[in-house]
Short mmCIF file of C-alpha atoms in Angstrom, two decimals:
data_model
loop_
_atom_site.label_atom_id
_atom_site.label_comp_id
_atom_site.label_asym_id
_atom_site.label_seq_id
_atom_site.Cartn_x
_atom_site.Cartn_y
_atom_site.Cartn_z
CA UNK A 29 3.00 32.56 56.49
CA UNK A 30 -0.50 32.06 55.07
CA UNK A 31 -2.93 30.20 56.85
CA UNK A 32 -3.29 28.04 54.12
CA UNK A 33 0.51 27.12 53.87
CA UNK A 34 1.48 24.00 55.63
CA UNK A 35 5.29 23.56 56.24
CA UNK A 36 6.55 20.23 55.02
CA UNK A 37 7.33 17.62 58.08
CA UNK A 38 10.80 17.29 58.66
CA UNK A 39 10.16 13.54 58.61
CA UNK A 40 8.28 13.60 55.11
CA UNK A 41 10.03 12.18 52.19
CA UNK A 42 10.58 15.50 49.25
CA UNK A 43 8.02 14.93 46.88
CA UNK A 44 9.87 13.74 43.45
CA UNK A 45 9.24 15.48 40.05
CA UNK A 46 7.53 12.97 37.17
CA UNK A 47 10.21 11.85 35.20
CA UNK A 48 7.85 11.34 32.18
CA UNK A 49 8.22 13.83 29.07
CA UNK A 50 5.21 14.53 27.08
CA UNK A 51 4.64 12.50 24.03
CA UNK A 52 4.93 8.76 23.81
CA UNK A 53 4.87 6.77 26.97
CA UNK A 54 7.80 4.74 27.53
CA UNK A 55 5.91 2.27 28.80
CA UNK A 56 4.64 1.50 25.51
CA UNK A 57 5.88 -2.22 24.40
CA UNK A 58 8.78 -1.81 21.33
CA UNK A 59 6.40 -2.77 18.76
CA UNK A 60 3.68 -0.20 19.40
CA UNK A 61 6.42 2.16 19.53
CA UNK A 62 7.40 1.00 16.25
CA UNK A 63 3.85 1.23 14.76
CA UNK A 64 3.24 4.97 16.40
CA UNK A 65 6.43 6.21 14.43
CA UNK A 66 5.53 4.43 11.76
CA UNK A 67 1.96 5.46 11.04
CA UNK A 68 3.42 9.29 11.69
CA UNK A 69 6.28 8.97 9.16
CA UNK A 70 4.09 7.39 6.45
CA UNK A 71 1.98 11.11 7.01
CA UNK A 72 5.12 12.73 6.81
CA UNK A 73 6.86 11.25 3.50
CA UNK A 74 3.60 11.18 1.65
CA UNK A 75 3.49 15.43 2.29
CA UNK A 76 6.68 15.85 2.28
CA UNK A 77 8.76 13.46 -0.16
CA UNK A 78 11.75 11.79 0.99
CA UNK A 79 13.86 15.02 0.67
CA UNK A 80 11.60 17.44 2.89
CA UNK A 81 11.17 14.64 5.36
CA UNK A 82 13.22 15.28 8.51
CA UNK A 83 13.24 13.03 11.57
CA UNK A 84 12.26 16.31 13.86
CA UNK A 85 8.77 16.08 11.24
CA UNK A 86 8.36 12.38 12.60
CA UNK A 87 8.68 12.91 16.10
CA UNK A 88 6.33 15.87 15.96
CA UNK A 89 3.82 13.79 13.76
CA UNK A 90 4.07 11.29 16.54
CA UNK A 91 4.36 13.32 19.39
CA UNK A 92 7.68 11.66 20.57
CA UNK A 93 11.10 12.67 21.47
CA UNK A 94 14.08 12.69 18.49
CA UNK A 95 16.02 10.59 20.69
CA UNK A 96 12.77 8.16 20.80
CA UNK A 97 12.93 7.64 17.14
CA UNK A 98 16.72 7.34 16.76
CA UNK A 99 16.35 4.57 19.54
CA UNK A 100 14.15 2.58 17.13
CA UNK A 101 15.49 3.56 13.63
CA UNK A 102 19.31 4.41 12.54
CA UNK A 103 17.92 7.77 10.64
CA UNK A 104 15.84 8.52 7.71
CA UNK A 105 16.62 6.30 4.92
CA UNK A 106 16.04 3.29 7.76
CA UNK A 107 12.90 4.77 8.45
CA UNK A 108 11.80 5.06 5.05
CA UNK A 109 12.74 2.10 4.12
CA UNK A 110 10.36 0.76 6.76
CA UNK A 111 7.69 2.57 6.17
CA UNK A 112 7.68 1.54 2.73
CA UNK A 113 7.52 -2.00 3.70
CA UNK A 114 4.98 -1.09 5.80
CA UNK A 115 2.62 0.49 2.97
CA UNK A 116 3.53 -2.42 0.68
CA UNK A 117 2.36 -4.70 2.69
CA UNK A 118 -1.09 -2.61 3.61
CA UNK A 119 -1.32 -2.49 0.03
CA UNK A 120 -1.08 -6.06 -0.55
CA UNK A 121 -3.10 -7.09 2.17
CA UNK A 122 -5.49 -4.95 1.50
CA UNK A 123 -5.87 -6.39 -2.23
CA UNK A 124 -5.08 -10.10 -1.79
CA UNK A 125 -8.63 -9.63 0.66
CA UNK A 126 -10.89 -7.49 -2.13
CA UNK A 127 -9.92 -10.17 -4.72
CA UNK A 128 -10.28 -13.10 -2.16
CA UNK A 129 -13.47 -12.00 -1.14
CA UNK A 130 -15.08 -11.41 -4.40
CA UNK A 131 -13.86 -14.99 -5.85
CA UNK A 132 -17.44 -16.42 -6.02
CA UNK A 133 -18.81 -13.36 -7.30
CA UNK A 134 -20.49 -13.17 -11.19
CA UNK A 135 -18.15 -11.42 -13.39
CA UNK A 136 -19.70 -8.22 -13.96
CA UNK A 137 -19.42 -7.82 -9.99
CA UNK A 138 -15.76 -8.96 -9.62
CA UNK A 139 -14.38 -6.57 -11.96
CA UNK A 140 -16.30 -4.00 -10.32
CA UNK A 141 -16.08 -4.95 -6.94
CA UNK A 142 -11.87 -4.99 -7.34
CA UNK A 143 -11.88 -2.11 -9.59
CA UNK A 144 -13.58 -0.19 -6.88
CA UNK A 145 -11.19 -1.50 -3.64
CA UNK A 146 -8.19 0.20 -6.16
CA UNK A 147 -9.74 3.53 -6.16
CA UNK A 148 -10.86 3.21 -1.98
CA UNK A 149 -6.88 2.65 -1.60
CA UNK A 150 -6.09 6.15 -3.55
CA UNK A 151 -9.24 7.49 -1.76
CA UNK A 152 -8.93 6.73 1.64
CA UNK A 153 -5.17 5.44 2.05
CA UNK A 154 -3.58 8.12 -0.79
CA UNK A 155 -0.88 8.50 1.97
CA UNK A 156 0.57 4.76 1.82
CA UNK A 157 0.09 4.97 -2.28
CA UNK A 158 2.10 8.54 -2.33
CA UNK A 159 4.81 6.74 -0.44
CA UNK A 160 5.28 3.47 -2.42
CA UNK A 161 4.85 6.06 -5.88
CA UNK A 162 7.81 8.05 -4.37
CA UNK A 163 9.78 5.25 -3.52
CA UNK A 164 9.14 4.40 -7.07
CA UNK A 165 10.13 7.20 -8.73
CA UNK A 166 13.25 7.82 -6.17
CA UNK A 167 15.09 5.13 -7.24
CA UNK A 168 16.69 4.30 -3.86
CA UNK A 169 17.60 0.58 -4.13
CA UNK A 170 16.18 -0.73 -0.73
CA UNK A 171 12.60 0.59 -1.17
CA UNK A 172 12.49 0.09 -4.47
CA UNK A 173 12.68 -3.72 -3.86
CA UNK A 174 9.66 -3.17 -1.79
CA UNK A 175 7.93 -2.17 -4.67
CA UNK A 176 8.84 -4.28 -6.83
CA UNK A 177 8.34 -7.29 -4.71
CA UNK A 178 4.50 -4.91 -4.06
CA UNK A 179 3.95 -5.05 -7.90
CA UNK A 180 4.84 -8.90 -8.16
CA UNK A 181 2.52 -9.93 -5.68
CA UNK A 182 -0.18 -7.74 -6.35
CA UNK A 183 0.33 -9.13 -9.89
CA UNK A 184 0.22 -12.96 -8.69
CA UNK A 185 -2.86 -12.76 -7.00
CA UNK A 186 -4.63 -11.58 -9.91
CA UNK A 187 -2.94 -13.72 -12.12
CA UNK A 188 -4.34 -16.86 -10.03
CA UNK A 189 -7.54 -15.62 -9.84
CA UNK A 190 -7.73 -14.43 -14.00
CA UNK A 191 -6.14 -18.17 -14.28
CA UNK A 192 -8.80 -20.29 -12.16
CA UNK A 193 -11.53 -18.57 -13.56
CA UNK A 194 -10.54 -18.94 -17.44
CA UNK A 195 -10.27 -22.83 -16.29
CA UNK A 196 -13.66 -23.09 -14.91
CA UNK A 197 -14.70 -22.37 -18.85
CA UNK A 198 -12.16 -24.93 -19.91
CA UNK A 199 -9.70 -22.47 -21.35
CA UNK A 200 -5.91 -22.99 -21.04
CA UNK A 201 -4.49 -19.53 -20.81
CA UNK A 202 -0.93 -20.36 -19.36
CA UNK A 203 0.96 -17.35 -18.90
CA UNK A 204 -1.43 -14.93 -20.30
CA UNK A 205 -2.76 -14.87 -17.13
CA UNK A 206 0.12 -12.92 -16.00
CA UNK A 207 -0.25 -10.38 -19.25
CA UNK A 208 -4.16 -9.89 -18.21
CA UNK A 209 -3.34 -8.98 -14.78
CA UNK A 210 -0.41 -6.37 -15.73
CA UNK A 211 -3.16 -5.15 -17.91
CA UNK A 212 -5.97 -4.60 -16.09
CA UNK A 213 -3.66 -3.42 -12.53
CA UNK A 214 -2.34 -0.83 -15.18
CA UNK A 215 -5.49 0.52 -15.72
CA UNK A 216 -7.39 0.31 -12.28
CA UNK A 217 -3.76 2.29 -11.51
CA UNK A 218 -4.05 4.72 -13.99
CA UNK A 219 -7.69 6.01 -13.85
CA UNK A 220 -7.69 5.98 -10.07
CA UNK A 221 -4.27 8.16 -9.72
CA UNK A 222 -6.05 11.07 -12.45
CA UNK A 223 -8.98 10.84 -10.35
CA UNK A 224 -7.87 10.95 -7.14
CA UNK A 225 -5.60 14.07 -8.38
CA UNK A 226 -8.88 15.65 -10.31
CA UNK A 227 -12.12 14.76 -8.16
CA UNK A 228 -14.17 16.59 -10.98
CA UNK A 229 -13.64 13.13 -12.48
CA UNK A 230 -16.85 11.00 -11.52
CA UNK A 231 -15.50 8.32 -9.47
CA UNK A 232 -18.58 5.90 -10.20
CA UNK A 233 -18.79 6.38 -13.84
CA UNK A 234 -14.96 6.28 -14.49
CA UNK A 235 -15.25 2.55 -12.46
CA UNK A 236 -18.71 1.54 -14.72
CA UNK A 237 -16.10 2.49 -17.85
CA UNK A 238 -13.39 0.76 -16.43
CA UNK A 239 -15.49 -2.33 -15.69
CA UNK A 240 -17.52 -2.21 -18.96
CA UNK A 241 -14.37 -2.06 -21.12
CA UNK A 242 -12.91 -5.46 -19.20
CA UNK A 243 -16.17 -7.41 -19.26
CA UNK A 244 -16.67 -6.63 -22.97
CA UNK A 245 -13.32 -7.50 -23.82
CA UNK A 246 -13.00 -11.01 -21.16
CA UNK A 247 -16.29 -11.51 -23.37
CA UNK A 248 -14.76 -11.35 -27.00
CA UNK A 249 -12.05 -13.32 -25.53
CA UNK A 250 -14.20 -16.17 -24.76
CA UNK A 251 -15.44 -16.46 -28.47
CA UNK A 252 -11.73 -16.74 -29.83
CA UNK A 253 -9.81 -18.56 -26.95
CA UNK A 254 -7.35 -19.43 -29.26
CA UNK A 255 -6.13 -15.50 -28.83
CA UNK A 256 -5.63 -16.45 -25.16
CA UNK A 257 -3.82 -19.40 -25.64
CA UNK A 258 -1.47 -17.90 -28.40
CA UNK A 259 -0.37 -14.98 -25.94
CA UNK A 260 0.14 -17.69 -23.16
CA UNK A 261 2.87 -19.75 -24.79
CA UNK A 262 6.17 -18.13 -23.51
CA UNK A 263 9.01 -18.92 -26.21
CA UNK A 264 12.32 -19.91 -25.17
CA UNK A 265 14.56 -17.64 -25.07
CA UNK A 266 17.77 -18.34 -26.49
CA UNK A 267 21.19 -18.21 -24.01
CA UNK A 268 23.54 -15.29 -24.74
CA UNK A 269 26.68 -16.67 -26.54
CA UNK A 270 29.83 -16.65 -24.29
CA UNK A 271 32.53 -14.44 -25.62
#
């Protein structure tokens, strides 16, 4: 035997293999387990779409067992479903805050400032926009609540700001507020998605244009209110007859 060989004591307990697999540690409370599979499918669906997506992708992406993802989701369309949730509400959050934090600001700066955080989100978080634009487009009834209820409260918050700040100049717009939101989301949407799928676009000029076009328009607005207040009276609308 080589010198360097010891021969185990009879008394010496065998040493016991590590039961730990590579990839996630069990350890790991349920929640951060949740958010590790997460953050990896998001990756996943936004390259992939819903129908190349495979739960083997995930667990790769994450670095984590099959089985580990099964044990915290009943199979793909569960996990999609929750990580659409999951990008509607980073999407949300991540709005409500730009338009929050730019409340006090002079106009010129709060239509840029919000018009900018819309093209950071398909800049730097183009992953959780693919997703919630695929859920979109899918039509699967689950996630598409999830964007819907994305798009009504993305909506609301710039309705209440549009609405608070056509009352500090003493105008009554009702529920045009709701109508100037839709239309300037639709555009900060719009221009963003073509450039974020053409860079060549200038990113700073297509946001001056953007902001430009609003401010000119909030502008005219403010010379003939009554335009405002016309588009903010909702009619009623009559009940359908019973048969």
């Amino acid at each position: 035997m080589p010198s360097g060989d010891q021969p185990q004591s009879e008394t010496e307990p065998p040493r016991r293999r590590s039961g730990r697999r590579p990839g996630r540690p069990r350890a790991l409370p349920i929640e951060e387990q949740r958010r590790l599979v997460i953050d990896a499918a998001r990756v996943v669906f936004a390259g992939e779409g819903y129908s190349g997506a495979t739960i083997e992708r995930v667990a790769r992406q994450a670095g984590t067992a099959r089985s580990s993802v099964y044990e915290l989701f009943d199979g793909k369309e569960d996990l999609f479903i929750a990580v659409v949730a999951d990008a509607a509400e980073r999407f949300v959050q991540r709005l409500t805050t730009s338009f929050r934090d730019s409340a006090d600001f002079e106009l010129r700066d709060y239509v840029a400032h919000n018009f900018t955080t819309v093209f950071e989100l398909f800049e730097q978080d183009r992953e959780t926009v693919t997703v919630l634009l695929n859920a979109e487009r899918g039509g699967m009834e689950p996630p598409m609540l999830a964007v819907a209820d994305t798009r009504r409260r993305v909506l609301a918050t710039v309705a209440a700001s549009t609405r608070s700040r056509w009352e500090n100049l003493g105008v009554d717009v009702g529920a045009a507020s709701e109508i100037l939101s839709l239309m300037f989301f639709g555009m900060a949407e719009g221009v963003a998605v073509r450039q974020a799928d053409d860079p060549s676009w200038d990113r700073d000029a297509l946001i001056d244009l953007l902001t430009d076009f609003t401010v000119g328009g909030l502008y005219r607005l403010a010379r003939y209110p009554e335009v405002l207040e016309a588009a903010g009276r909702r009619k009623p609308v009559p009940e359908p007859e019973s048969s």
